[in-house]
Amino acid sequence: GITLRLQERFDEAEQATRAAIDCYARRFGPDDNNIGICLGNLSTVQQEQGRLDEAEASLRRALELLRLRHGEQ
């Protein structure tokens, strides 16, 4: 997803990132740390497309998952 985002292929980047999220969720559960990382990447894609409400929601969920894993810092 990151490479596609850097190439400004935002729709493909979003699809790839969502596929990665689904894969991690199936393999490791919905609270996996990697999902938090992917959601941060998804947020960036959404932000670059001007979808700020969606970007904020993705980033908030990413932060929630990363805090579960690493604690409040």
JSON list of C-alpha atoms in Angstrom, two decimals:
[
{"chain": "A", "resi": 1, "resn": "GLY", "atom": "CA", "xyz": [0.00, 0.00, 0.00]},
{"chain": "A", "resi": 2, "resn": "ILE", "atom": "CA", "xyz": [2.78, 2.45, 0.83]},
{"chain": "A", "resi": 3, "resn": "THR", "atom": "CA", "xyz": [4.44, 2.12, -2.58]},
{"chain": "A", "resi": 4, "resn": "LEU", "atom": "CA", "xyz": [1.11, 2.62, -4.32]},
{"chain": "A", "resi": 5, "resn": "ARG", "atom": "CA", "xyz": [0.42, 5.70, -2.17]},
{"chain": "A", "resi": 6, "resn": "LEU", "atom": "CA", "xyz": [3.80, 7.16, -3.05]},
{"chain": "A", "resi": 7, "resn": "GLN", "atom": "CA", "xyz": [2.92, 6.62, -6.71]},
{"chain": "A", "resi": 8, "resn": "GLU", "atom": "CA", "xyz": [-0.35, 8.48, -6.03]},
{"chain": "A", "resi": 9, "resn": "ARG", "atom": "CA", "xyz": [-2.38, 5.38, -6.91]},
{"chain": "A", "resi": 10, "resn": "PHE", "atom": "CA", "xyz": [-4.67, 6.05, -3.98]},
{"chain": "A", "resi": 11, "resn": "ASP", "atom": "CA", "xyz": [-7.56, 3.71, -4.81]},
{"chain": "A", "resi": 12, "resn": "GLU", "atom": "CA", "xyz": [-5.17, 0.79, -5.23]},
{"chain": "A", "resi": 13, "resn": "ALA", "atom": "CA", "xyz": [-3.28, 1.79, -2.09]},
{"chain": "A", "resi": 14, "resn": "GLU", "atom": "CA", "xyz": [-6.50, 1.77, -0.12]},
{"chain": "A", "resi": 15, "resn": "GLN", "atom": "CA", "xyz": [-7.51, -1.63, -1.49]},
{"chain": "A", "resi": 16, "resn": "ALA", "atom": "CA", "xyz": [-4.11, -3.15, -0.68]},
{"chain": "A", "resi": 17, "resn": "THR", "atom": "CA", "xyz": [-4.11, -1.68, 2.81]},
{"chain": "A", "resi": 18, "resn": "ARG", "atom": "CA", "xyz": [-7.63, -2.89, 3.54]},
{"chain": "A", "resi": 19, "resn": "ALA", "atom": "CA", "xyz": [-6.66, -6.36, 2.27]},
{"chain": "A", "resi": 20, "resn": "ALA", "atom": "CA", "xyz": [-3.69, -6.37, 4.65]},
{"chain": "A", "resi": 21, "resn": "ILE", "atom": "CA", "xyz": [-5.95, -5.33, 7.53]},
{"chain": "A", "resi": 22, "resn": "ASP", "atom": "CA", "xyz": [-8.35, -8.19, 6.73]},
{"chain": "A", "resi": 23, "resn": "CYS", "atom": "CA", "xyz": [-5.47, -10.66, 6.50]},
{"chain": "A", "resi": 24, "resn": "TYR", "atom": "CA", "xyz": [-3.99, -9.63, 9.86]},
{"chain": "A", "resi": 25, "resn": "ALA", "atom": "CA", "xyz": [-7.43, -9.70, 11.49]},
{"chain": "A", "resi": 26, "resn": "ARG", "atom": "CA", "xyz": [-8.12, -13.23, 10.26]},
{"chain": "A", "resi": 27, "resn": "ARG", "atom": "CA", "xyz": [-4.68, -14.49, 11.26]},
{"chain": "A", "resi": 28, "resn": "PHE", "atom": "CA", "xyz": [-4.06, -12.67, 14.54]},
{"chain": "A", "resi": 29, "resn": "GLY", "atom": "CA", "xyz": [-7.39, -11.19, 15.65]},
{"chain": "A", "resi": 30, "resn": "PRO", "atom": "CA", "xyz": [-8.94, -7.73, 15.40]},
{"chain": "A", "resi": 31, "resn": "ASP", "atom": "CA", "xyz": [-6.62, -6.09, 17.92]},
{"chain": "A", "resi": 32, "resn": "ASP", "atom": "CA", "xyz": [-3.31, -7.04, 16.30]},
{"chain": "A", "resi": 33, "resn": "ASN", "atom": "CA", "xyz": [-0.56, -4.41, 16.38]},
{"chain": "A", "resi": 34, "resn": "ASN", "atom": "CA", "xyz": [-0.07, -4.71, 12.61]},
{"chain": "A", "resi": 35, "resn": "ILE", "atom": "CA", "xyz": [-3.66, -3.61, 12.06]},
{"chain": "A", "resi": 36, "resn": "GLY", "atom": "CA", "xyz": [-2.85, -0.42, 13.95]},
{"chain": "A", "resi": 37, "resn": "ILE", "atom": "CA", "xyz": [0.10, 0.21, 11.67]},
{"chain": "A", "resi": 38, "resn": "CYS", "atom": "CA", "xyz": [-2.01, -0.46, 8.57]},
{"chain": "A", "resi": 39, "resn": "LEU", "atom": "CA", "xyz": [-4.75, 1.84, 9.82]},
{"chain": "A", "resi": 40, "resn": "GLY", "atom": "CA", "xyz": [-2.18, 4.59, 10.21]},
{"chain": "A", "resi": 41, "resn": "ASN", "atom": "CA", "xyz": [-1.18, 4.03, 6.59]},
{"chain": "A", "resi": 42, "resn": "LEU", "atom": "CA", "xyz": [-4.83, 3.97, 5.53]},
{"chain": "A", "resi": 43, "resn": "SER", "atom": "CA", "xyz": [-5.35, 7.26, 7.33]},
{"chain": "A", "resi": 44, "resn": "THR", "atom": "CA", "xyz": [-2.58, 8.83, 5.28]},
{"chain": "A", "resi": 45, "resn": "VAL", "atom": "CA", "xyz": [-4.18, 7.65, 2.02]},
{"chain": "A", "resi": 46, "resn": "GLN", "atom": "CA", "xyz": [-7.55, 9.02, 3.10]},
{"chain": "A", "resi": 47, "resn": "GLN", "atom": "CA", "xyz": [-6.00, 12.32, 4.14]},
{"chain": "A", "resi": 48, "resn": "GLU", "atom": "CA", "xyz": [-4.25, 12.72, 0.80]},
{"chain": "A", "resi": 49, "resn": "GLN", "atom": "CA", "xyz": [-7.62, 12.22, -0.90]},
{"chain": "A", "resi": 50, "resn": "GLY", "atom": "CA", "xyz": [-9.22, 14.91, 1.24]},
{"chain": "A", "resi": 51, "resn": "ARG", "atom": "CA", "xyz": [-11.35, 12.39, 3.15]},
{"chain": "A", "resi": 52, "resn": "LEU", "atom": "CA", "xyz": [-10.51, 13.92, 6.50]},
{"chain": "A", "resi": 53, "resn": "ASP", "atom": "CA", "xyz": [-13.35, 12.46, 8.58]},
{"chain": "A", "resi": 54, "resn": "GLU", "atom": "CA", "xyz": [-12.44, 8.95, 7.46]},
{"chain": "A", "resi": 55, "resn": "ALA", "atom": "CA", "xyz": [-8.75, 9.66, 8.00]},
{"chain": "A", "resi": 56, "resn": "GLU", "atom": "CA", "xyz": [-9.42, 10.82, 11.54]},
{"chain": "A", "resi": 57, "resn": "ALA", "atom": "CA", "xyz": [-11.50, 7.72, 12.33]},
{"chain": "A", "resi": 58, "resn": "SER", "atom": "CA", "xyz": [-8.79, 5.42, 10.96]},
{"chain": "A", "resi": 59, "resn": "LEU", "atom": "CA", "xyz": [-6.10, 7.21, 12.89]},
{"chain": "A", "resi": 60, "resn": "ARG", "atom": "CA", "xyz": [-8.10, 7.12, 16.12]},
{"chain": "A", "resi": 61, "resn": "ARG", "atom": "CA", "xyz": [-8.58, 3.35, 15.76]},
{"chain": "A", "resi": 62, "resn": "ALA", "atom": "CA", "xyz": [-4.87, 2.93, 14.96]},
{"chain": "A", "resi": 63, "resn": "LEU", "atom": "CA", "xyz": [-3.94, 4.84, 18.08]},
{"chain": "A", "resi": 64, "resn": "GLU", "atom": "CA", "xyz": [-6.34, 2.76, 20.15]},
{"chain": "A", "resi": 65, "resn": "LEU", "atom": "CA", "xyz": [-4.77, -0.49, 18.92]},
{"chain": "A", "resi": 66, "resn": "LEU", "atom": "CA", "xyz": [-1.21, 0.74, 19.38]},
{"chain": "A", "resi": 67, "resn": "ARG", "atom": "CA", "xyz": [-2.00, 1.88, 22.92]},
{"chain": "A", "resi": 68, "resn": "LEU", "atom": "CA", "xyz": [-3.40, -1.56, 23.69]},
{"chain": "A", "resi": 69, "resn": "ARG", "atom": "CA", "xyz": [-0.10, -3.06, 22.61]},
{"chain": "A", "resi": 70, "resn": "HIS", "atom": "CA", "xyz": [2.37, -0.50, 23.92]},
{"chain": "A", "resi": 71, "resn": "GLY", "atom": "CA", "xyz": [0.46, 1.28, 26.65]},
{"chain": "A", "resi": 72, "resn": "GLU", "atom": "CA", "xyz": [-0.17, 4.97, 27.14]},
{"chain": "A", "resi": 73, "resn": "GLN", "atom": "CA", "xyz": [2.97, 6.97, 26.38]}
]
